[in-house]
Each structure stands twice: as structure tokens, then as C-alpha cells.
Short mmCIF file of C-alpha atoms in Angstrom, two decimals:
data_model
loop_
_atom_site.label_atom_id
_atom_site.label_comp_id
_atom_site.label_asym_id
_atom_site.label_seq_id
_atom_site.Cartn_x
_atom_site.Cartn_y
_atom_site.Cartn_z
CA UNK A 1 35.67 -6.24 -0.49
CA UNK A 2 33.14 -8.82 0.63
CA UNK A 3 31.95 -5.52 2.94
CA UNK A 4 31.73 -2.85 0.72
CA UNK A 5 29.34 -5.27 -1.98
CA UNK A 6 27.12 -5.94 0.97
CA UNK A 7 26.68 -1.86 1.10
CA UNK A 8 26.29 -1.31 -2.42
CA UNK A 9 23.58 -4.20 -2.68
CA UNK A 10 22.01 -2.66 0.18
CA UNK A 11 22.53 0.92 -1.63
CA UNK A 12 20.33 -0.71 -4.73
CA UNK A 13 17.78 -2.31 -2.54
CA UNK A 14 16.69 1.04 -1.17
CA UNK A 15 17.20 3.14 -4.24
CA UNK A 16 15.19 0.85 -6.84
CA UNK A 17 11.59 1.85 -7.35
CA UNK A 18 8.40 0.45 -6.63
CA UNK A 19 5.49 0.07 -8.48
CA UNK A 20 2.24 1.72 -8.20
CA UNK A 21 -0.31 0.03 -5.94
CA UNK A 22 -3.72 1.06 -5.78
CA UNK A 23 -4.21 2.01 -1.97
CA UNK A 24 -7.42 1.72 0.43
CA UNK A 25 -9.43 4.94 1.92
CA UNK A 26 -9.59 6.55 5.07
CA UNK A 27 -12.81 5.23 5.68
CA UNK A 28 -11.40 1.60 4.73
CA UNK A 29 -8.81 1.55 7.43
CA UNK A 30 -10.00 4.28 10.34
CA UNK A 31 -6.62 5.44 11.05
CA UNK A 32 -7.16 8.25 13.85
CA UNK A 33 -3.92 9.81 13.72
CA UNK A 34 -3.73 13.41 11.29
CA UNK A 35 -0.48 11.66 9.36
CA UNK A 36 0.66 7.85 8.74
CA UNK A 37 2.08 5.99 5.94
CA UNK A 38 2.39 2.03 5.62
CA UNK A 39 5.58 0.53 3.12
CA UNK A 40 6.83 -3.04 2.05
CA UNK A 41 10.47 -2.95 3.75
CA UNK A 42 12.11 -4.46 0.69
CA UNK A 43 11.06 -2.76 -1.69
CA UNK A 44 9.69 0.64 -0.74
CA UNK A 45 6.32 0.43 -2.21
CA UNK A 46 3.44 2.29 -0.17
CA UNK A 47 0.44 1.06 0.54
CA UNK A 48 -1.25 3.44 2.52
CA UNK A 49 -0.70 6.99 2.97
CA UNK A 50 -2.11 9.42 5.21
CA UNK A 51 -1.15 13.49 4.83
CA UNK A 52 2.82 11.37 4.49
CA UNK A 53 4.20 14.80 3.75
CA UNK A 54 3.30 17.05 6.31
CA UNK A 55 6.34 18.68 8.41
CA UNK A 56 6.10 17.47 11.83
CA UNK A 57 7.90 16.57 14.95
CA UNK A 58 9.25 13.24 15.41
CA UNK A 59 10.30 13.12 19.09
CA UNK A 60 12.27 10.45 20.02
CA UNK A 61 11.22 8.83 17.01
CA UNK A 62 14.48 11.02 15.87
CA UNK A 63 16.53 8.28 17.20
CA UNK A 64 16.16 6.18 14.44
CA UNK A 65 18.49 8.24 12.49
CA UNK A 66 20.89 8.07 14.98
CA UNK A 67 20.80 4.54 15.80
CA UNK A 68 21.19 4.01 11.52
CA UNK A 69 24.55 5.93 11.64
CA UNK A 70 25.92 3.77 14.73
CA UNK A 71 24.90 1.20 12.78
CA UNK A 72 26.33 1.80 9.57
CA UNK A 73 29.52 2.15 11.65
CA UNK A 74 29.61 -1.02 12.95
CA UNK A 75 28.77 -2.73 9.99
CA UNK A 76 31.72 -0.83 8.29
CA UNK A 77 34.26 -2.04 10.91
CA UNK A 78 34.98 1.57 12.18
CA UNK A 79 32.81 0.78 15.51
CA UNK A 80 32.77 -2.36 17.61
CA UNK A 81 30.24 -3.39 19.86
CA UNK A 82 32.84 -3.75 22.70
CA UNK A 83 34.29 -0.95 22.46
CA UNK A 84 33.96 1.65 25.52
CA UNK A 85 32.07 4.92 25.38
CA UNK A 86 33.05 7.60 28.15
CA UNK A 87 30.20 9.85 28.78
CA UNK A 88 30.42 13.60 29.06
CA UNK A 89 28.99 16.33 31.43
CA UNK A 90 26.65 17.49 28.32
CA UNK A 91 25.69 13.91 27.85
CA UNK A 92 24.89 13.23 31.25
CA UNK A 93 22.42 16.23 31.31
CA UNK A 94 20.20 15.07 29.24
CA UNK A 95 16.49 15.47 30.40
CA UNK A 96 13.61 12.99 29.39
CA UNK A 97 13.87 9.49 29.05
CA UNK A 98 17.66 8.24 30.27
CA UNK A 99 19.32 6.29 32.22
CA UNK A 100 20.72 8.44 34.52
CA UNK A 101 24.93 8.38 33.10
CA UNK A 102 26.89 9.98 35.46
CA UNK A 103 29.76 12.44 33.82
CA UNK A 104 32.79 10.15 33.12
CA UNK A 105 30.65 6.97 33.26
CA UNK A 106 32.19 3.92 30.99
CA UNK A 107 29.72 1.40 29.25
CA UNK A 108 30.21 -0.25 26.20
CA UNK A 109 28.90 0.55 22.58
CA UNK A 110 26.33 -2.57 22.60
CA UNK A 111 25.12 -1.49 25.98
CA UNK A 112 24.76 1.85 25.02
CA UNK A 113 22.40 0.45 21.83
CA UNK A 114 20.22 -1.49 24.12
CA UNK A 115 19.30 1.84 26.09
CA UNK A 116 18.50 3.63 23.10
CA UNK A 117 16.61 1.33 21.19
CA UNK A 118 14.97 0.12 24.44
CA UNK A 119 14.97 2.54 26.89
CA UNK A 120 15.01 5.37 24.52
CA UNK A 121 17.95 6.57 26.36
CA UNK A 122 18.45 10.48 25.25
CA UNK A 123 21.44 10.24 27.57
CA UNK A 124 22.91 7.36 25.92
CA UNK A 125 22.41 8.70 22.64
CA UNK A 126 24.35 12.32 22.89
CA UNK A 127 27.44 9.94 24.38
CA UNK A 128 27.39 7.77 21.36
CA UNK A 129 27.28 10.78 19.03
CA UNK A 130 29.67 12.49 20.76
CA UNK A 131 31.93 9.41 20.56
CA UNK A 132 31.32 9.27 16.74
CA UNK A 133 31.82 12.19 15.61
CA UNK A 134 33.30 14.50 18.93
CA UNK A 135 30.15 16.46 19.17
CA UNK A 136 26.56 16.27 19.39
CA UNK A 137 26.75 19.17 16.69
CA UNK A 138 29.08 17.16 14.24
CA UNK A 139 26.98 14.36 14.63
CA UNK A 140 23.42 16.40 13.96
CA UNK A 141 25.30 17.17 10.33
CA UNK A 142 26.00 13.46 9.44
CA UNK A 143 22.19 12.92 10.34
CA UNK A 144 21.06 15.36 8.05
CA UNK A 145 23.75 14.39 4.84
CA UNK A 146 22.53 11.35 5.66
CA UNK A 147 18.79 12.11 5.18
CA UNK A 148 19.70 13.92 2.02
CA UNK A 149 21.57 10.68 0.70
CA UNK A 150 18.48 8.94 1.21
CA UNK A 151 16.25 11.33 -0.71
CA UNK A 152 14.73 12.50 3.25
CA UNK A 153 13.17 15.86 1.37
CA UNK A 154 11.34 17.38 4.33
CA UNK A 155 13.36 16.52 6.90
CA UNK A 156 16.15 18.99 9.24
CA UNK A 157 17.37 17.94 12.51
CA UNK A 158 18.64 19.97 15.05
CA UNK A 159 19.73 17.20 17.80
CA UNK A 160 20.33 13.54 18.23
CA UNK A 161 17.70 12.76 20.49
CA UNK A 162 14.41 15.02 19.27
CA UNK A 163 14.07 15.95 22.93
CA UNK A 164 13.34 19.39 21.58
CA UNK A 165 9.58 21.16 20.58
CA UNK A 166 11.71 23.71 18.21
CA UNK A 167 10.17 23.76 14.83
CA UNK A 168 13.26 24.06 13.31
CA UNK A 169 13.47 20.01 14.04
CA UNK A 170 10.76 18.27 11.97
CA UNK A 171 10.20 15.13 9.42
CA UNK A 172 7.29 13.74 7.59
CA UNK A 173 5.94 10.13 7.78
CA UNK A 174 7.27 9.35 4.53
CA UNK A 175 11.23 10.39 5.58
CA UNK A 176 10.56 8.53 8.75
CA UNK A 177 9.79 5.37 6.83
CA UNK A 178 12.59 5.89 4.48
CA UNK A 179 15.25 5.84 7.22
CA UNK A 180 12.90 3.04 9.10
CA UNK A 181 13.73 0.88 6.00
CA UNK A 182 17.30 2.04 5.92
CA UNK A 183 17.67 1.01 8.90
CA UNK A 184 16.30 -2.37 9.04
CA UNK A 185 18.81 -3.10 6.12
CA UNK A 186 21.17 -4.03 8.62
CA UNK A 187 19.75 -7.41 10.06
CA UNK A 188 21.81 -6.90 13.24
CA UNK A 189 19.62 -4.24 14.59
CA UNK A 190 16.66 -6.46 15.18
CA UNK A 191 19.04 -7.48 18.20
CA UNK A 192 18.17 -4.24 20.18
CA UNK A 193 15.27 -3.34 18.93
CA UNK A 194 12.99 -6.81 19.34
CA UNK A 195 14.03 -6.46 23.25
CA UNK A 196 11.46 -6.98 25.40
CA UNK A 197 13.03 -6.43 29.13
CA UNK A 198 16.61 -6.83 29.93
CA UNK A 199 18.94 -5.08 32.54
CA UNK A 200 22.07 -3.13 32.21
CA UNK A 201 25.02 -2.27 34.61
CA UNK A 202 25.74 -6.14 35.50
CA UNK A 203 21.75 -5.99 36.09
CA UNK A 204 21.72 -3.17 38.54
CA UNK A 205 19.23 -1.34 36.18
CA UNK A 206 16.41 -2.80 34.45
CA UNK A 207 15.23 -1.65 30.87
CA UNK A 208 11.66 -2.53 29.48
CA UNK A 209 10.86 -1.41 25.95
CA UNK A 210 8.85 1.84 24.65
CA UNK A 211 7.39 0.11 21.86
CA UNK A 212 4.96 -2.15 23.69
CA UNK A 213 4.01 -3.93 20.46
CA UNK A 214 7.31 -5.95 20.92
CA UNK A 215 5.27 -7.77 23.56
CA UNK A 216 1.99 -7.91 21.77
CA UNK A 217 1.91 -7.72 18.06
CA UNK A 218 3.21 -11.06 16.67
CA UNK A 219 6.39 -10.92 14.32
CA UNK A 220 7.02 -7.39 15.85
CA UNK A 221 10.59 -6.80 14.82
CA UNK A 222 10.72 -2.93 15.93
CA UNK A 223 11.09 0.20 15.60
CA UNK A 224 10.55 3.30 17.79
CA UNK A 225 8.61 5.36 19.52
CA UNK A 226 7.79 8.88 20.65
CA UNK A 227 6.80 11.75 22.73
CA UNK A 228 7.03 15.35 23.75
CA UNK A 229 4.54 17.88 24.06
CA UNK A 230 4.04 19.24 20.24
CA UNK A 231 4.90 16.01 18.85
CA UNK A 232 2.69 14.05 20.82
CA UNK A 233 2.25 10.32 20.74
CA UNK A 234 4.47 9.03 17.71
CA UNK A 235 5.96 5.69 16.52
CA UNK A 236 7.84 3.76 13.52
CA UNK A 237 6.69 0.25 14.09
CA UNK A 238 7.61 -2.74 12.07
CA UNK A 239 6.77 -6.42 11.95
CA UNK A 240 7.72 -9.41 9.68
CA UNK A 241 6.22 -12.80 9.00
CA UNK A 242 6.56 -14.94 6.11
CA UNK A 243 9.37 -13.42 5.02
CA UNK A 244 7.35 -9.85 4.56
CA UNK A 245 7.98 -7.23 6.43
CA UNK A 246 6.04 -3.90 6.54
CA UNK A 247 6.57 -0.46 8.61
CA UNK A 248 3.63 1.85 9.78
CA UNK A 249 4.56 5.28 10.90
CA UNK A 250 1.81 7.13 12.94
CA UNK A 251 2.40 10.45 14.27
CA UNK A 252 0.86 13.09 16.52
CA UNK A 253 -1.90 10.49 18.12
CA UNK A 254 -4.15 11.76 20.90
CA UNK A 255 -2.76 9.30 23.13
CA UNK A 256 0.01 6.07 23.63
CA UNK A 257 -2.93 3.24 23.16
CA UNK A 258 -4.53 4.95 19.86
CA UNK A 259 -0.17 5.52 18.39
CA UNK A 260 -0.34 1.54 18.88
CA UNK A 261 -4.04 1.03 17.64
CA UNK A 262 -3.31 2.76 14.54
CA UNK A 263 -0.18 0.88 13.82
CA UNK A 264 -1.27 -2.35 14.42
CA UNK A 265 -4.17 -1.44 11.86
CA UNK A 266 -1.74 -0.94 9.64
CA UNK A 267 0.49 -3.97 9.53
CA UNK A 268 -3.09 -6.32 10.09
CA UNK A 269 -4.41 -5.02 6.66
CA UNK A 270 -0.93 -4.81 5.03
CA UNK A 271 -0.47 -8.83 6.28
CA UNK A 272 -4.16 -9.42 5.11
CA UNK A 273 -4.00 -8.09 1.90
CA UNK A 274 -0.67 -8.28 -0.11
CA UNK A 275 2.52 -10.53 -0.47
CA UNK A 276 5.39 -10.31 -2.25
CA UNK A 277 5.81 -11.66 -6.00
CA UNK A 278 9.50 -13.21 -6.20
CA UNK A 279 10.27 -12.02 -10.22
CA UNK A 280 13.23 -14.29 -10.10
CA UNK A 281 11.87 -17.14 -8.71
CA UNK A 282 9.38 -17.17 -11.36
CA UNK A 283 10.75 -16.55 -14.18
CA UNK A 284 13.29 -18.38 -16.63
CA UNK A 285 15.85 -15.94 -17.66
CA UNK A 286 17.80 -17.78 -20.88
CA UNK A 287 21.99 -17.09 -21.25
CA UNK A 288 22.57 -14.50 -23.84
CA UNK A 289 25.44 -15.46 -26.47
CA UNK A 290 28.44 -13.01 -26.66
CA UNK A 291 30.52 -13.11 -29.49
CA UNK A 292 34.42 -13.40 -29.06
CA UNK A 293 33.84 -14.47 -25.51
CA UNK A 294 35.30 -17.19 -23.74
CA UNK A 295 32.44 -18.80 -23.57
CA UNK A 296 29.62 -18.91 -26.30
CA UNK A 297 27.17 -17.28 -23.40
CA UNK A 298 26.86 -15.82 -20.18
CA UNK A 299 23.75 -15.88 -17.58
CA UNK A 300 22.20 -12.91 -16.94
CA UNK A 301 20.57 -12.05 -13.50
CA UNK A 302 18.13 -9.61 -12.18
CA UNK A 303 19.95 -6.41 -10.83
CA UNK A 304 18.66 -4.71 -7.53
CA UNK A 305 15.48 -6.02 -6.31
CA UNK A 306 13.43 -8.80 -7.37
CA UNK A 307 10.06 -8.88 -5.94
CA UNK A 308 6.70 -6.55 -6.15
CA UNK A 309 4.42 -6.55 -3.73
CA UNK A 310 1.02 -7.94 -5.34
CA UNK A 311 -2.73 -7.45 -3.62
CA UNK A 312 -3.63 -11.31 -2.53
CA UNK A 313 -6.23 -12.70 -5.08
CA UNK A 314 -5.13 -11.10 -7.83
CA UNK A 315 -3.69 -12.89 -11.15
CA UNK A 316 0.35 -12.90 -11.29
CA UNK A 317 2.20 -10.56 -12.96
CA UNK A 318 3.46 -11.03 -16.59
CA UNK A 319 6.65 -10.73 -17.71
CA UNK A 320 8.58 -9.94 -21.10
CA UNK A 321 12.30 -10.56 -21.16
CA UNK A 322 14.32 -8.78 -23.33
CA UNK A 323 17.71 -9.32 -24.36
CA UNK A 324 20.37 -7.68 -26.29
CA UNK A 325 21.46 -8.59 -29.77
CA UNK A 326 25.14 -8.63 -31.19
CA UNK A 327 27.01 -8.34 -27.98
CA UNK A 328 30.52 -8.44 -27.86
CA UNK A 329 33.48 -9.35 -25.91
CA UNK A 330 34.44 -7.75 -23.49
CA UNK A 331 32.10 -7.22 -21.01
CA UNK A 332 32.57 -5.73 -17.90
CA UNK A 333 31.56 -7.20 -14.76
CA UNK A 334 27.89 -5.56 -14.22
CA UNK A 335 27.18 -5.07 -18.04
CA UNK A 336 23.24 -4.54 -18.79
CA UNK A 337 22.60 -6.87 -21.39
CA UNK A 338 18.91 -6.74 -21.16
CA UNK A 339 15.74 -6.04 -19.14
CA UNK A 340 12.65 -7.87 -18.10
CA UNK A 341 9.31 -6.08 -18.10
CA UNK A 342 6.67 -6.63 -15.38
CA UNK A 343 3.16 -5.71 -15.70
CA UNK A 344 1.06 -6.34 -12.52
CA UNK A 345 -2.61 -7.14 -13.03
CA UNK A 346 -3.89 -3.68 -13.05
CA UNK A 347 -1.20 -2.80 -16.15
CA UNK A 348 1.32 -1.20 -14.06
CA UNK A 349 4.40 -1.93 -15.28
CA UNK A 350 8.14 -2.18 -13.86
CA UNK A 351 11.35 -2.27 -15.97
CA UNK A 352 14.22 -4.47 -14.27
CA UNK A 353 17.51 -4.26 -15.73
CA UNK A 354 19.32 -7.93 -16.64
CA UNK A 355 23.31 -7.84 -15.94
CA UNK A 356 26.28 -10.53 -15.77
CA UNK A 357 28.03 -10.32 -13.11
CA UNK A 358 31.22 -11.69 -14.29
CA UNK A 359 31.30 -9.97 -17.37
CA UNK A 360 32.54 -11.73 -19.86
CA UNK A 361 36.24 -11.82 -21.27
CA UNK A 362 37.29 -12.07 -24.69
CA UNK A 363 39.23 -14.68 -25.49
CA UNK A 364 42.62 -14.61 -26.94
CA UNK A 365 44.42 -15.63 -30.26
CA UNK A 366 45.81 -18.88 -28.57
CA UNK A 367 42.36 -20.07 -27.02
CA UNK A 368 40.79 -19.29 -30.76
CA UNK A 369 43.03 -21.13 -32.55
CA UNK A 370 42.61 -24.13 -29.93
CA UNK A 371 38.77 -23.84 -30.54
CA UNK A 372 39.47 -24.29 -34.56
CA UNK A 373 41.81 -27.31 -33.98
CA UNK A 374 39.36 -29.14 -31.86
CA UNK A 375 36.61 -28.29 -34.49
CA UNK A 376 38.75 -29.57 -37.22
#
């Protein structure tokens, strides 16, 4: 139980909408690359944007899909990190970036992670899938569901790996940072992807990280890069401080330094220039009474996400609480009972719904006839 609440919060965390935000120019922040996007992890909102919806090719940068669905398995108990992943003659033929598997090679499911999310490991990646879901093919269809679950609109995926030019396999900056956020929903892939250098094989083979703004950008928590001929230089990066994390996608730069550049432009204006407004924190939400309930109220709490990112200098937002008249027992456990209005200080505004948890119960005959004894 305790796992399946942990997915639905994480569900309405990535499905609740952001606010507006009024975002800079081109000239403001000189990003070189033809398409990039910048977005507050937690709650979606964009603050740059940058031809976002242009079909393109991802590259390796495809491998953030796949490393989601390994991790949505392990996080749902189907997949453990110990457990042993043969890999096949098709795996082992994998071209570009690898690690060289050998057909009928054994290494273990958290191994296999490090060399994708490290190495970029297109190898490692078709033996995982294939391990999954029994073939690269099966495992291309969960990847695309899975895009459409997400609201991906302009995305199709032919392989695992994006070690393919074919235009049938393309994305857009703005599906890359949707599963980017996805993604970093699950805490545990931080683990992987915040390696620096590390070694496989009881240390026989070393690994040393794509994304080279692990090493250099501080609070660097991710994500992934890269590279093939059409794509050319691409990369989901992400960083956190504070408590704030942000993602910059850049894709199809002229080169590795300016994909890295433009990325760290990104997250140094986005780090510069907003934080995030805790609603809940800030605001006193009163109980609302419930008639023929238990109790004489319940408290209400802020469903789905609290926060809004807010531009640094500006006034805080103002909020209006709202709450329901005449309720009545019962009420099941998630009832709306009211909302709370915020209006940012350029009059945007952002309706949150209010809910009880618990519920409430109505009580019975017995408990209301105790109630008018101890009254009388």
C-alpha cells in the first residue's frame, strides 16, 4: 500500500499545472543551440523556451526513457538491483558507446545502471530491455505508452538506445524535459547518475561520466547526454541547490563544450533569478466543520503540489482560501472540500484544490446519544 501512494503522489506531482511565468529573450540569455527549454523539476513550470517543439533527434539522450522504466521497476518491487542480467548476441552487438558485453556475459541490474547512466552503455541498455520485457522491440512499445502517459506529444521511438539517425526516432526539448522530470521523481536515480568515475567488473574496467558537468557545475545531480551524426551534440542536464532543482535540455549544439555552455547558462540564470514559494508553508488553512461527523471538523490539506516558482524580488503571492459550506458526513478519504486561490504578483493565478485525507465518518446513533448525555 505504502508503495502504490508513493506512485500516485508522484503521479499528481507531475500531472498538476504550473503557472505562467513571464520568460527572458534570446538576446537575454545567448543560448547558441537551434532548440532548448529550462523547467522547475517540481513543478513543471518553464522558464525558458527555445523552438521546445521542434521534432528532433535525441541520441543517447533516448536513454533517459529507458533508464525511467528500469526505474519504475525497481521502485515497484518487480526488479532488484541484485538481480542478474544475461546478455544476448543482439545485445552484445551493439555499436557506439559500450562496454564491450560479451554474448552470455552475467552482471547485475545495478551494474548494468551505472554503465548506462555513466558510460552511456548502448550495450548495457538493449540487455536490460531485453531482460524487462524479452525484446528490445517489446521494450521500444513500453517507451512509447509510456511517453503517451506522460503527455510526450511529439515524441516516437524506434530503439532503446537512440544509436540510430532514422527520422522515424525523434523528440522535442519539451518531451525530453517531461521524462527528465519523471525521472528524477525517483530519488534513487541520483545514485547513478551523479557518478563521477567508478569501475565495473571487480574494477577491471573503468567508467568516467558523459555528462562532464557532474565534475564541474556545482549541485549537478544529472542527467544525460548525447551524440550521433544528425543529432549532434545533445544533453538533459539537471542540478539542485537549496532544495530547487531545475533541468536544461539543449539539443543539436555545434559542438560538446557549447551543449555544456548552453546548459550551464541555463541553470546559472534559473538559480539567479527564481525560487520556489512554499503555498503551504505560508499559509493558515482553518478545519472546516462537517455536520454528523465524528468530530465537529476535519483539517483540510493542499492536494498535489504546493509550491510556485516566483521571480526573486518580487512581492509574494496572495492567497484566498475557500471552503465549502454545509458539508456532511460521510466523507470519503480524499473529499475536496475547498480550494485556495493563488495570484502571483503579475495576476496570474493558480487554483489548488483543499482535501481531507481521512475523510470523515459519520457517527452513529450510540456515539450521538453519548454526545447528548454528556451535554445534559
Amino acid at each position: 500500500m505504502k508503495r502504490w501512494t508513493c506512485l500516485l503522489l508522484a503521479a499528481l506531482l507531475l500531472l498538476t499545472p504550473a503557472m505562467a511565468i513571464e520568460q527572458p529573450t534570446d538576446e537575454e540569455l545567448k543560448i547558441s543551440a537551434p532548440s532548448a527549454i529550462l523547467m522547475e523539476r517540481s513543478t513543471g513550470t518553464v522558464l525558458y523556451e527555445k523552438n521546445a517543439d521542434e521534432h528532433m533527434s535525441p541520441a543517447s539522450v533516448t536513454k533517459i526513457m529507458t533508464l525511467l522504466l528500469i526505474m519504475e521497476q525497481l521502485d515497484s518491487g518487480q526488479l532488484a538491483a541484485s538481480d542478474i542480467v544475461t546478455a544476448s548476441a543482439h545485445a552484445s552487438s551493439m555499436g557506439g558507446s559500450q562496454i564491450w558485453l560479451k554474448e552470455g556475459e552475467q552482471m547485475s541490474v545495478d551494474e548494468m545502471l551505472k554503465c548506462i547512466a555513466v558510460n552511456s552503455a548502448n550495450d548495457c541498455a538493449v540487455a536490460m530491455a531485453e531482460h524487462i520485457s524479452g525484446s528490445e522491440e517489446a521494450f521500444t512499445k513500453r517507451m512509447n505508452d509510456r511517453a503517451k502517459e506522460l503527455g510526450m506529444e511529439n515524441t516516437q521511438f524506434l530503439n532503446c538506445t537512440g544509436l540510430t539517425d532514422d527520422p522515424g526516432h525523434y523528440t522535442t526539448a519539451r518531451d525530453i524535459a517531461c521524462m527528465s522530470r519523471a525521472l528524477l521523481a525517483h530519488p534513487r536515480i541520483r545514485e547513478y547518475t551523479t557518478i563521477w568515475m567508478d569501475t565495473v567488473r571487480g574494477g577491471r574496467f573503468s567508467l568516467a561520466n558523459t555528462n562532464k558537468l557532474i565534475h564541474a557545475y556545482p549541485g549537478a545531480t544529472g542527467l544525460k547526454t548525447g551524440y550521433t551524426q544528425q543529432a549532434m551534440h545533445c544533453l538533459s542536464a539537471s542540478a539542485e541547490r537549496d532544495g530547487v532543482e531545475y533541468i536544461a535540455v539543449v539539443l543539436h549544439a555545434e559542438s560538446s563544450k557549447a551543449r555544456f555552455a548552453d546548459a550551464a547558462t541555463l541553470l546559472n540564470f534559473a538559480f539567479a533569478n527564481y525560487s520556489l514559494y512554499s503555498i503551504a508553508a505560508n499559509t493558515v488553512i482553518p478545519p472546516v466543520r462537517v455536520r454528523f461527523a465524528e468530530t465537529d471538523s476535519v483539517q483540510p490539506v493542499l492536494s498535489g503540489a504546493d509550491a510556485i516558482v516566483v521571480r526573486k524580488g518580487t512581492a509574494a503571492p496572495q492567497t484566498d482560501i475557500t471552503l465549502d459550506e454545509d458539508l456532511c458526513a460521510p466523507l470519503e478519504p480524499g473529499a475536496q472540500v475547498g480550494t485556495v486561490t493563488v495570484t502571483d504578483s503579475s495576476g496570474d493565478t493558480r487554483i489548488l484544490p483543499l482535501v481531507v485525507p481521512d475523510g470523515a465518518a459519520r457517527i452513529s446513533t450510540a456515539h450521538l446519544w453519548l454526545q447528548l448525555l454528556r451535554a445534559l
